[in-house]
Coordinates of C-alpha atoms and ligand atoms in Angstrom, one line a residue:
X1 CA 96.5 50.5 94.5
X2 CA 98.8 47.7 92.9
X3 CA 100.5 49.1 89.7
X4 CA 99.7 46.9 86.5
X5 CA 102.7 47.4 84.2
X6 CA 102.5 45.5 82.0
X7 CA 99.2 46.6 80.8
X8 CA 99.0 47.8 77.6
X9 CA 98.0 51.5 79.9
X10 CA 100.2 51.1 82.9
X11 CA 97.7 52.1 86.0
X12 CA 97.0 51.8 89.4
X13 CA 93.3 52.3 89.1
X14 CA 92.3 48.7 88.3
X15 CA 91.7 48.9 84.5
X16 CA 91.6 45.5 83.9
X17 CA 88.6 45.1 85.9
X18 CA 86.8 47.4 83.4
X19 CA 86.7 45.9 80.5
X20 CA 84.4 48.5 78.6
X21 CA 86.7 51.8 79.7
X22 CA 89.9 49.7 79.1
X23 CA 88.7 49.4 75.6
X24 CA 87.6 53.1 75.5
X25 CA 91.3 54.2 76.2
X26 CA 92.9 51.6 74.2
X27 CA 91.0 52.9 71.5
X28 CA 92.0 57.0 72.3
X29 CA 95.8 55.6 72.8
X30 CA 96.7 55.3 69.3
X31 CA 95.6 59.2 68.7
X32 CA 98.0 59.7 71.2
X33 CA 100.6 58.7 70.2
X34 CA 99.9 60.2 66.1
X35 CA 99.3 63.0 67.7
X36 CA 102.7 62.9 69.5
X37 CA 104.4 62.0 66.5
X38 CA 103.1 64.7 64.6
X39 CA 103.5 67.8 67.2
X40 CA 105.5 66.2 70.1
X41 CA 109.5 66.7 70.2
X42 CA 110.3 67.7 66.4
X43 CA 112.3 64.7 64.7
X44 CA 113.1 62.7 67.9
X45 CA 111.6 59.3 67.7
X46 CA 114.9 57.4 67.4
X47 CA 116.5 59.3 70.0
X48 CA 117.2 57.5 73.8
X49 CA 116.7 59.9 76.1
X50 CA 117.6 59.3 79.8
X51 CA 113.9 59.4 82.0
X52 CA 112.2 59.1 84.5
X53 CA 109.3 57.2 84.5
X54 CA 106.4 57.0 87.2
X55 CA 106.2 53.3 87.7
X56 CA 104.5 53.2 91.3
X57 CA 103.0 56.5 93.2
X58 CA 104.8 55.2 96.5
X59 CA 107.9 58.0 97.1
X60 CA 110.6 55.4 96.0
X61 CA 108.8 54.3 92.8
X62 CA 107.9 57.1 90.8
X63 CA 111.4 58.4 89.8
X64 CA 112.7 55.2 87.9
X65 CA 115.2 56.2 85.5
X66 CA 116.7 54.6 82.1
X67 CA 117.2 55.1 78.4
X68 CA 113.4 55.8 76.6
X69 CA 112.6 56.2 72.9
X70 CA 110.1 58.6 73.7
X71 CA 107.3 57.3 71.7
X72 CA 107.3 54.3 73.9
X73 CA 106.9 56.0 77.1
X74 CA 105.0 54.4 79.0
X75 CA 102.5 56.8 79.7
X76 CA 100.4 55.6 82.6
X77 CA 97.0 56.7 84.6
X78 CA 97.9 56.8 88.2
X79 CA 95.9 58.2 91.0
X80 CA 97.3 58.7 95.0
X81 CA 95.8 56.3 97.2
X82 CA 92.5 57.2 98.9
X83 CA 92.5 58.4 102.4
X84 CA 89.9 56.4 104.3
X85 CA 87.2 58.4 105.6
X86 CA 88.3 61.6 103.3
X87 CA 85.6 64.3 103.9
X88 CA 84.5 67.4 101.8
X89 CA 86.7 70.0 102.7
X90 CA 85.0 73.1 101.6
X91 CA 81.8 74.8 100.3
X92 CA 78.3 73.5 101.5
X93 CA 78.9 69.7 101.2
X94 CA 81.5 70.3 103.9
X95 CA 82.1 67.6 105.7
X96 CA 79.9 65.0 104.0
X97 CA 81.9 62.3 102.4
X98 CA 83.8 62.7 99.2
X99 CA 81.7 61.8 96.0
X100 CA 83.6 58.8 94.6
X101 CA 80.9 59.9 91.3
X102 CA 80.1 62.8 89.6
X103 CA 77.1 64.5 91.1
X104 CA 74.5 64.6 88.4
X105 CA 74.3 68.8 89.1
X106 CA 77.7 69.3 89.2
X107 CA 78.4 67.5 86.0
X108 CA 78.7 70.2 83.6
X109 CA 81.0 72.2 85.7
X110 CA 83.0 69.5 86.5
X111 CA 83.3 68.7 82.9
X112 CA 84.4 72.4 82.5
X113 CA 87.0 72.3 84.9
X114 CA 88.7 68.9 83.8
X115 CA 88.8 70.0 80.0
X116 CA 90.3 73.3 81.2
X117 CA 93.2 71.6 82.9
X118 CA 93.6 68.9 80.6
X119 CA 94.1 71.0 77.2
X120 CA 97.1 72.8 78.8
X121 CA 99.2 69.9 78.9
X122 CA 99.4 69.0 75.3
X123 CA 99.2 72.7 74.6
X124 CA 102.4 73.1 76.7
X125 CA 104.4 69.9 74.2
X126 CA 103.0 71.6 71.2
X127 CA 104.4 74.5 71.7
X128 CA 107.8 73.3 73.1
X129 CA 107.9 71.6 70.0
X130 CA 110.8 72.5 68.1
X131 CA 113.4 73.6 71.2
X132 CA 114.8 70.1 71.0
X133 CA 116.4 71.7 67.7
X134 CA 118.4 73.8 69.6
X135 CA 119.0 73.0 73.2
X136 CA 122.0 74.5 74.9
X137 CA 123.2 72.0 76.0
X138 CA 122.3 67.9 76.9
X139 CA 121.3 68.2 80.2
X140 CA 119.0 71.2 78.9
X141 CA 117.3 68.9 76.4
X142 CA 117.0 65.9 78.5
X143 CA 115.2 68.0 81.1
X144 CA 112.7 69.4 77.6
X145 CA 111.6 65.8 77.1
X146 CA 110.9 64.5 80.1
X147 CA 108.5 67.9 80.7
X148 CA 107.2 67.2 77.2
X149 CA 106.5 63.2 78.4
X150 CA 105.0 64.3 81.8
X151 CA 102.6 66.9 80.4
X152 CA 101.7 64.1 78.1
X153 CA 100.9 62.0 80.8
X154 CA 98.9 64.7 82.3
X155 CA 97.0 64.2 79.7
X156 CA 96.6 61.4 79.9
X157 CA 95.0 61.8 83.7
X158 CA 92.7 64.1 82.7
X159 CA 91.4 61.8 79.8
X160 CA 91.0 59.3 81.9
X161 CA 88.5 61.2 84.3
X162 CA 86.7 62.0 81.1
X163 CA 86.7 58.5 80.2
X164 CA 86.0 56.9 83.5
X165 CA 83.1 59.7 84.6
X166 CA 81.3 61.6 81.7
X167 CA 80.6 59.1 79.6
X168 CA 80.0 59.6 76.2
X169 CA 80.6 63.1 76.4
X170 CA 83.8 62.5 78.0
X171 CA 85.1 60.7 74.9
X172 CA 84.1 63.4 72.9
X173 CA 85.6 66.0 74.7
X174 CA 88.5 64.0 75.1
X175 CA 89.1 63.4 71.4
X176 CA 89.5 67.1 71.2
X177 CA 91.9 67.9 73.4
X178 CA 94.0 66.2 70.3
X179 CA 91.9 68.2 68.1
X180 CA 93.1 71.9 69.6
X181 CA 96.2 72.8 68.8
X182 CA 98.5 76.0 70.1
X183 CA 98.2 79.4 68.6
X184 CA 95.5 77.6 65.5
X185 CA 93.7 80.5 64.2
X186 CA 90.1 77.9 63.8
X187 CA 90.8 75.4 66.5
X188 CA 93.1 77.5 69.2
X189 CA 93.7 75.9 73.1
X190 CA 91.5 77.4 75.1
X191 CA 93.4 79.5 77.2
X192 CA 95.6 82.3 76.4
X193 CA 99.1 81.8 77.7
X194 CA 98.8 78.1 75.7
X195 CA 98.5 79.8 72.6
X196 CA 101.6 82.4 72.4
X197 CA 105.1 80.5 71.6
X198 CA 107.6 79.5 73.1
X199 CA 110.1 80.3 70.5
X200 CA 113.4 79.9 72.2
X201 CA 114.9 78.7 75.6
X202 CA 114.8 81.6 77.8
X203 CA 111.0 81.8 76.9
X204 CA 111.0 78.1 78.0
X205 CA 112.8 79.0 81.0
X206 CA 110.2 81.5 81.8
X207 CA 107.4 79.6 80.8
X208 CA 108.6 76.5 83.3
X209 CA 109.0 79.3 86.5
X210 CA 105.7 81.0 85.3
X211 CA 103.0 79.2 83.3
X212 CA 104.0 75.7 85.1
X213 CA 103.8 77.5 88.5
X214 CA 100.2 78.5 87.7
X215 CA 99.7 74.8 87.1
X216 CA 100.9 73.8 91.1
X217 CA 98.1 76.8 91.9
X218 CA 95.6 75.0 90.1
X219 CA 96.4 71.7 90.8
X220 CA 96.3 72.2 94.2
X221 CA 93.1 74.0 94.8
X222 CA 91.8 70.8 92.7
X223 CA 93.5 68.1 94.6
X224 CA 90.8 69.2 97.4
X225 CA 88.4 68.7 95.4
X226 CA 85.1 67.1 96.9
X227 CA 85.0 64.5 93.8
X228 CA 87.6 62.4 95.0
X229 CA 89.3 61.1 91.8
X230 CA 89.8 64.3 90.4
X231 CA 91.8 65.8 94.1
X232 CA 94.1 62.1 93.6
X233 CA 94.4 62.5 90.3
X234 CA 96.1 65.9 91.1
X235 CA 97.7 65.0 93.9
X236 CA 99.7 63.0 91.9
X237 CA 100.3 65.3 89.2
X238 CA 101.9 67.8 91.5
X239 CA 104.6 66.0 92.5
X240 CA 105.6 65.5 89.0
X241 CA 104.9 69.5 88.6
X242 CA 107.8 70.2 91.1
X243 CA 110.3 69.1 89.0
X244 CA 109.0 71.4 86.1
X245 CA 109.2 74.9 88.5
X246 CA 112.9 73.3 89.2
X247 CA 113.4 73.5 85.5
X248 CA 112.1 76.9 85.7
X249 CA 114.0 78.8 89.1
X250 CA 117.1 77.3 88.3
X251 CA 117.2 77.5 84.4
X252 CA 116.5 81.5 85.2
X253 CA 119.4 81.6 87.7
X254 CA 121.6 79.9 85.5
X255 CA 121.4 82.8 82.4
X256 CA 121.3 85.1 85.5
X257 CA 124.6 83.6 86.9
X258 CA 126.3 83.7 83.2
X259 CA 124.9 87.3 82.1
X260 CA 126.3 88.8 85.8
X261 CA 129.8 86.6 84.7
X262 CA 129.9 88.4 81.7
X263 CA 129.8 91.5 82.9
X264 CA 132.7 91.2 85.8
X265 CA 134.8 89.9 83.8
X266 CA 134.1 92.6 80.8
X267 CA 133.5 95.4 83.7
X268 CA 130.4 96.7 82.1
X269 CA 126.9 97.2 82.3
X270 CA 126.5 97.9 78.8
X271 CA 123.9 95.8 77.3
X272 CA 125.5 96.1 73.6
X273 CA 128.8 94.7 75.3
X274 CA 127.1 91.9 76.9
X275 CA 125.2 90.8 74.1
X276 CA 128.3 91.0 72.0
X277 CA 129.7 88.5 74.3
X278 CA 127.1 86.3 73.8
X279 CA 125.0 86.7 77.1
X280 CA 121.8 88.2 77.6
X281 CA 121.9 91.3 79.5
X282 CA 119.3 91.9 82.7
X283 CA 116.9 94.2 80.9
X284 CA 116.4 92.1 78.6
X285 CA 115.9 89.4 81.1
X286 CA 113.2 92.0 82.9
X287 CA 111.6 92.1 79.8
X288 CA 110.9 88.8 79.3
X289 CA 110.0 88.2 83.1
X290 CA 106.8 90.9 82.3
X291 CA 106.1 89.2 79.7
X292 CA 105.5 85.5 81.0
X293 CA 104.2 86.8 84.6
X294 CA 101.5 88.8 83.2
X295 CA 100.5 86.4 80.9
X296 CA 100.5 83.9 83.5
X297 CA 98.0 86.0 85.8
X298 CA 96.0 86.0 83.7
X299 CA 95.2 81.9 83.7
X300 CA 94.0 82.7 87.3
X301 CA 90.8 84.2 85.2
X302 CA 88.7 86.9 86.3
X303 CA 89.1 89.0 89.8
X304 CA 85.2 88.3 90.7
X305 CA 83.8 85.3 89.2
X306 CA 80.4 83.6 90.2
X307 CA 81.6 80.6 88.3
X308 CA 84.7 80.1 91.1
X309 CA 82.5 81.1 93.4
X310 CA 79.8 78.2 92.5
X311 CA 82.5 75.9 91.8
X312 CA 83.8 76.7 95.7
X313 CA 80.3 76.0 97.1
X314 CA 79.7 73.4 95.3
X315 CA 83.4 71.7 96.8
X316 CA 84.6 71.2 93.2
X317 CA 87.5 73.6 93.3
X318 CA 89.1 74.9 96.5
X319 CA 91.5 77.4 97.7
X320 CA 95.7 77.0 97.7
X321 CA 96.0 74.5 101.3
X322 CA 92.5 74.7 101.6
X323 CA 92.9 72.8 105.4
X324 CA 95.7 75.3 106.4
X325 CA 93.8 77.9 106.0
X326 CA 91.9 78.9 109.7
X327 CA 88.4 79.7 108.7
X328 CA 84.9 78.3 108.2
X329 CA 85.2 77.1 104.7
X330 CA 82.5 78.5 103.3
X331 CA 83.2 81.9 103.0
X332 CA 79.3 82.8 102.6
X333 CA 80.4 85.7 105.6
X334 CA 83.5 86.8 104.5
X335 CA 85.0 90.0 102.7
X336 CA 88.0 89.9 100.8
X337 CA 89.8 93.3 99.3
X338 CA 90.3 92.7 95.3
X339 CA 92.2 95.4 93.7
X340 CA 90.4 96.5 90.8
X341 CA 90.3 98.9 87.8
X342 CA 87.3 101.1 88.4
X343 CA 86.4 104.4 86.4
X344 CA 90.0 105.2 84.9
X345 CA 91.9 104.4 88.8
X346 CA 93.3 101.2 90.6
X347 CA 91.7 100.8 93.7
X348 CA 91.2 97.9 96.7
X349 CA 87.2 97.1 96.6
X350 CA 85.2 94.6 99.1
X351 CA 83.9 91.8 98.0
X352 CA 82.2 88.8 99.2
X353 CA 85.3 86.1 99.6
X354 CA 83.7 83.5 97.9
X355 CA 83.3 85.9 94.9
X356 CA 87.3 86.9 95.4
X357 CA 88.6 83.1 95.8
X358 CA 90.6 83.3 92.1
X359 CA 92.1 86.6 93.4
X360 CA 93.0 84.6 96.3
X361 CA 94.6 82.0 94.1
X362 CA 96.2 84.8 92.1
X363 CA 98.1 86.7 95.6
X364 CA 99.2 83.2 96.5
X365 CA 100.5 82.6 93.2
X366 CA 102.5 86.5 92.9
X367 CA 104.1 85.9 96.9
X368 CA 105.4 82.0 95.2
X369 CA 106.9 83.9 91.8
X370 CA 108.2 87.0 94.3
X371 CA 110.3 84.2 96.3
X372 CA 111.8 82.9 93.1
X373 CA 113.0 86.4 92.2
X374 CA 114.4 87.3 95.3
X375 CA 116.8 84.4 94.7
X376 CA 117.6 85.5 91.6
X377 CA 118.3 89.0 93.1
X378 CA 120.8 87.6 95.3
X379 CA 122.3 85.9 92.6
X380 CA 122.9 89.1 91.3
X381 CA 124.1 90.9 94.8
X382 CA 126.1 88.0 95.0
X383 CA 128.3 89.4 92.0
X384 CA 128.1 92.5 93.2
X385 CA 126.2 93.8 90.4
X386 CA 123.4 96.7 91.2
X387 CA 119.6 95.3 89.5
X388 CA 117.2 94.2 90.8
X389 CA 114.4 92.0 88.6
X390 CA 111.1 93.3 89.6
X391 CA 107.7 91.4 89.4
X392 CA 105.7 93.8 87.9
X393 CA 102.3 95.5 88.7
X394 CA 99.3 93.1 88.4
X395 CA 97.3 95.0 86.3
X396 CA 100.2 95.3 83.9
X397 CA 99.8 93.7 80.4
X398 CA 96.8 92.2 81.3
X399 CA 93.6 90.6 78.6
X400 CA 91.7 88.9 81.2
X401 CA 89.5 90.4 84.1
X402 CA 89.3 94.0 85.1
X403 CA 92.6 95.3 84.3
X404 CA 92.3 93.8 80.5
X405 CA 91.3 97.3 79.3
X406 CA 93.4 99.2 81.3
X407 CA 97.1 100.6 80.3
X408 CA 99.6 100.1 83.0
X409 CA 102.6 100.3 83.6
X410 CA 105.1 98.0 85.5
X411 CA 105.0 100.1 88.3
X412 CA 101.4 100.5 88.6
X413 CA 101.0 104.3 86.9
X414 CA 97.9 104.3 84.9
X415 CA 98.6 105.8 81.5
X416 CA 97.0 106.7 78.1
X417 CA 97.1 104.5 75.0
X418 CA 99.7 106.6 73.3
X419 CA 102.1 106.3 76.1
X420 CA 101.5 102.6 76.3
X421 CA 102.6 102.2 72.5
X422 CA 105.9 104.4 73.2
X423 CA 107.0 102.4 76.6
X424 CA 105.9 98.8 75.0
X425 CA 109.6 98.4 73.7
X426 CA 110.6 99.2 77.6
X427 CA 108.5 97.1 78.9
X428 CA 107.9 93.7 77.3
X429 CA 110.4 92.2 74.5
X430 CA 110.6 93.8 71.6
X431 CA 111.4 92.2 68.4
X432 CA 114.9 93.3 68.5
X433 CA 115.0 91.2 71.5
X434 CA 113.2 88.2 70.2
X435 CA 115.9 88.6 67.2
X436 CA 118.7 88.8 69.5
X437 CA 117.6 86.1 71.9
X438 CA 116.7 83.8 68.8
X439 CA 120.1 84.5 67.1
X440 CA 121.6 83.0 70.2
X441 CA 119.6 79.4 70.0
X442 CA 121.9 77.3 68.3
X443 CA 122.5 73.1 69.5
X444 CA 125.1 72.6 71.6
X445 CA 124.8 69.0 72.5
X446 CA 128.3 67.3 73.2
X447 CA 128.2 66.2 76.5
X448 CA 129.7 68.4 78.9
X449 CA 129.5 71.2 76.1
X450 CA 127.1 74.6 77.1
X451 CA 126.1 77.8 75.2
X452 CA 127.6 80.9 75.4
X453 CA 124.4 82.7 77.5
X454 CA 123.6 80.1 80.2
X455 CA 125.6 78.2 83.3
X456 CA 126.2 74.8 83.7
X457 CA 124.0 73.3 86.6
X458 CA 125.0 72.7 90.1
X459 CA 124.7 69.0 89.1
X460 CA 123.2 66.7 86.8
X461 CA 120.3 64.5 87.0
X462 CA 120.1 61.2 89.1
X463 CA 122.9 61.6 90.8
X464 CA 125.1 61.7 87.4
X465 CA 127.5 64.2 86.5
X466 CA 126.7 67.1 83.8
X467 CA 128.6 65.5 80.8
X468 CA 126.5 62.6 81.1
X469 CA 125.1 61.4 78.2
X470 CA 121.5 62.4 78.8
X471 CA 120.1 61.9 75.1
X472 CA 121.8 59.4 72.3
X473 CA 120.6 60.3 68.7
X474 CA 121.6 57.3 67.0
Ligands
BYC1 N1 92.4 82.9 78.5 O1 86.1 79.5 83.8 P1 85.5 80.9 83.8 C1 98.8 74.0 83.8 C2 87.5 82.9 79.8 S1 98.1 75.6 83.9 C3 91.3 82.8 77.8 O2 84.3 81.2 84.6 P2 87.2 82.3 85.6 C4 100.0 73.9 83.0 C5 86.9 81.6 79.9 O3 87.3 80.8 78.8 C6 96.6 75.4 84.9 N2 90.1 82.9 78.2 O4 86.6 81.9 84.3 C7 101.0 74.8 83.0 C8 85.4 81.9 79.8 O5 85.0 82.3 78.5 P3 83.5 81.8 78.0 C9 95.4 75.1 84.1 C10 89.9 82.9 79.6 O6 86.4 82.2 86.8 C11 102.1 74.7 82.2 C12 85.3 83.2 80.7 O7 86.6 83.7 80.7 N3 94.3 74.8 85.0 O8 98.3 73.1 84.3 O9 87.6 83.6 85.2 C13 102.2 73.6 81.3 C14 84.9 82.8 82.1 O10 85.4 81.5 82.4 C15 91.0 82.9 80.5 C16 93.2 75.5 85.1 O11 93.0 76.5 84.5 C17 92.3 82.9 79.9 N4 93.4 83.0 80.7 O12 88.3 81.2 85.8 C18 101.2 72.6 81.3 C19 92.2 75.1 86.1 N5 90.5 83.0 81.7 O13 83.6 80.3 77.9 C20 100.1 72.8 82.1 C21 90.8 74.9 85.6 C22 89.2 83.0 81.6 O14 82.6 82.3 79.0 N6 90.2 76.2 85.2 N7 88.8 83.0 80.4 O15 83.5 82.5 76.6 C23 89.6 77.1 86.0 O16 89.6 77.0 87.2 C24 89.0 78.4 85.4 O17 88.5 78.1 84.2 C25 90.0 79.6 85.2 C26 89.2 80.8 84.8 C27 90.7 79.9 86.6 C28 91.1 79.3 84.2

């Protein structure tokens, strides 16, 4: 598992020893970076920004920081080591030994499932694009890039399992992930949430607690995979994923922290007060919390799917902690309740458990988001401030399985059309909102300096203070 640096593509998988796909990727790499250039960070490619790079996958080696121009990041393939003896861990294979190839009849799905994952990542950069024009503050914009560099690197793993496994195919699949782009009307990404914006920096802060927590879900239930480079691949990806949800929970608490600031020291609940004292008040913060969640439900796909069901058999894609989990495996047996939308009502309906394994994705995913909102509710108890954020009802706001046709409202009251288009402002941000929110988003970039509708950190990054000078612009 030695880690060539130097290599033109640092990598611990022995690319030098492969001449042909060493060539293959060499060849992809300058797409990258164009690509990079022309929808990574807007107007940052003389900037030195303070990163961390992955330089080994051992615990004290992949958080090596220093000052980057981010075009020469050196975005790497690395894999975690093997584990000797690693068996199946699910579905009918179980217990054979891992497939170190792809299984001629699982090719296709496999193929499916790594060009899923792997066009989030640069759909996630594209549409983070422009924030760097108006971070609050240099901590805030340090902490953008290096989740713009990692998700580039994620690409980066995926395109290499393309590379290294499916052949010609794989190139070609992998020379469009640069060929989608976010929210294009002919060439859009290819799952929802990676096409809506992310316009300003509390919809980034949502996005990072949200979107990237469906990415640990799905990351995890394929790091046990039964084709063994795709479960290291991810394994290693996740530990870079952690410090994205970080970026997330405590960028949340943070506006949090300064809007329940605002309004002790003003003695009001008032939203117009509170906005006219540059903070954003908790509805608004509600409002934007529907918004991301539902969207982000709905990248666990649909409530019964065959497909998740044959890629569970098949031990391509398994369940969160698939070995923590005390039960055969297989799931042929089991029953699982889904809640569904059935003629005009919600109801709990049995279903076989291997058809119900992306719900069970989906109720690990909503208790994970509920334990993030609790802390920001005791945030808010903390000033002693009566609100409490709610995760809303699962079926609410929803385009993607059975609850897609369905009005609903947060609290889970089925309602006509007409009544959905008069609550919508209520419920989900409305363009006053997006005004309001947007009029807020201006650079504030001296060190030590922060915007009028966020709190500093606890601390700063690498054991350095907040007014550290995260990002020179030269
Ligand atoms: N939007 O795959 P099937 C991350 C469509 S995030 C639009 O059987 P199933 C990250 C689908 O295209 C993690 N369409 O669906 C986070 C298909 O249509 P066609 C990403 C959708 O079983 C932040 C049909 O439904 N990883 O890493 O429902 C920043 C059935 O397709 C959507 C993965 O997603 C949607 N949301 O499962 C950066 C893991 N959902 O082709 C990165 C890999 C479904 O029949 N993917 N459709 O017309 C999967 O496991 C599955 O594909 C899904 C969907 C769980 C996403």
């Amino acid at each position: 598992m030695a880690v060539d640096l130097n290599a033109k593509i640092p990598n611990n998988v022995g690319l030098a020893d492969d001449r042909r796909l060493q060539r293959a990727l060499e060849s992809w790499q300058p797409s990258f970076i164009n690509w990079w250039k022309e929808l990574g960070p807007e107007g940052t490619e003389n900037y030195d920004v303070y990163l961390r790079t992955a330089i080994s996958v051992e615990a004290e080696g992949w958080a090596n920081f220093g000052y980057v121009k981010m075009p020469e990041y050196r975005w790497g393939i690395f894999v975690a080591p093997p584990i000797e003896g690693r068996k199946i861990p699910f579905g009918e294979h179980r217990g054979q030994p891992v497939w170190n190839e792809v299984p001629g009849e699982y090719r296709a799905s496999l193929r499916r499932l790594i060009v899923t994952q792997g066009d989030t990542e640069p759909a996630s950069v594209e549409q983070q694009r422009l924030l760097g024009l108006t971070a609050p503050s240099l901590y805030d914009l340090r902490n953008l890039f290096q989740v713009n560099c990692e998700e580039g690197r994620h690409l980066w793993a995926m395109v290499y399992l393309l590379h290294a496994y499916f052949g010609r195919d794989g190139r070609e699949e992998a020379e469009m992930m640069l060929q989608r782009h976010s929210g294009d009307a002919d060439k859009p990404r290819i799952l929802g949430a990676f096409n809506e914006e992310t316009p300003d920096w509390l919809s980034y802060f949502m996005f990072t607690f949200f979107t990237d927590r469906d990415g640990k879900f799905q990351l995890s239930s394929l790091a046990e995979s039964g084709f063994d480079p795709l479960a290291r691949t991810c394994q290693f990806m996740l530990t870079e994923e952690a410090h994205h949800m970080f970026i997330g929970t405590t960028g949340v608490m943070r506006v949090v922290t300064r809007t329940c600031e605002v309004m002790n020291e003003l003695r009001t609940d008032d939203p117009e007060k509170i906005r006219a004292a540059g903070a954003i008040d908790l509805p608004t913060l509600q409002r934007y919390l529907n918004f991301h969640y539902s969207v982000s439900l709905d990248l666990f796909g649909q409530e019964v799917s065959t497909n998740a069901a044959n890629y569970y058999t098949a031990g391509l894609k398994g369940r969160f902690e698939e070995s923590k989990i005390d039960d055969d495996h297989v799931l042929k047996d089991g029953v699982d309740k889904v809640t569904m939308f059935e003629d005009g009502v919600i109801k709990d309906v049995d279903f076989n458990s291997l058809l119900a394994v992306n719900e069970r994705l989906r109720d690990d995913y909503v208790t994970d988001c509920q334990i993030g909102v609790s802390r920001w509710n005791k945030a808010i108890k903390r000033h002693k401030i009566e609100f409490e954020l709610k995760l809303p009802h699962r079926g609410f706001h929803r385009s993607i399985g059975t609850f897609a046709e369905a009005n609903i409202t947060p609290e889970g009251k089925v309602i006509l059309k007409d009544e959905w288009e008069k609550g919508h402002d209520q419920w989900l941000p409305s363009k006053e909102d997006r005004e309001f929110v947007i009029s807020l988003q201006k650079p504030c970039t001296d060190p030590g300096k922060i915007a009028s509708w966020v709190a500093p950190p606890g601390r700063g990054i690498d054991g350095h203070a907040f007014d550290y000078e995260y990002v020179k612009f030269n």
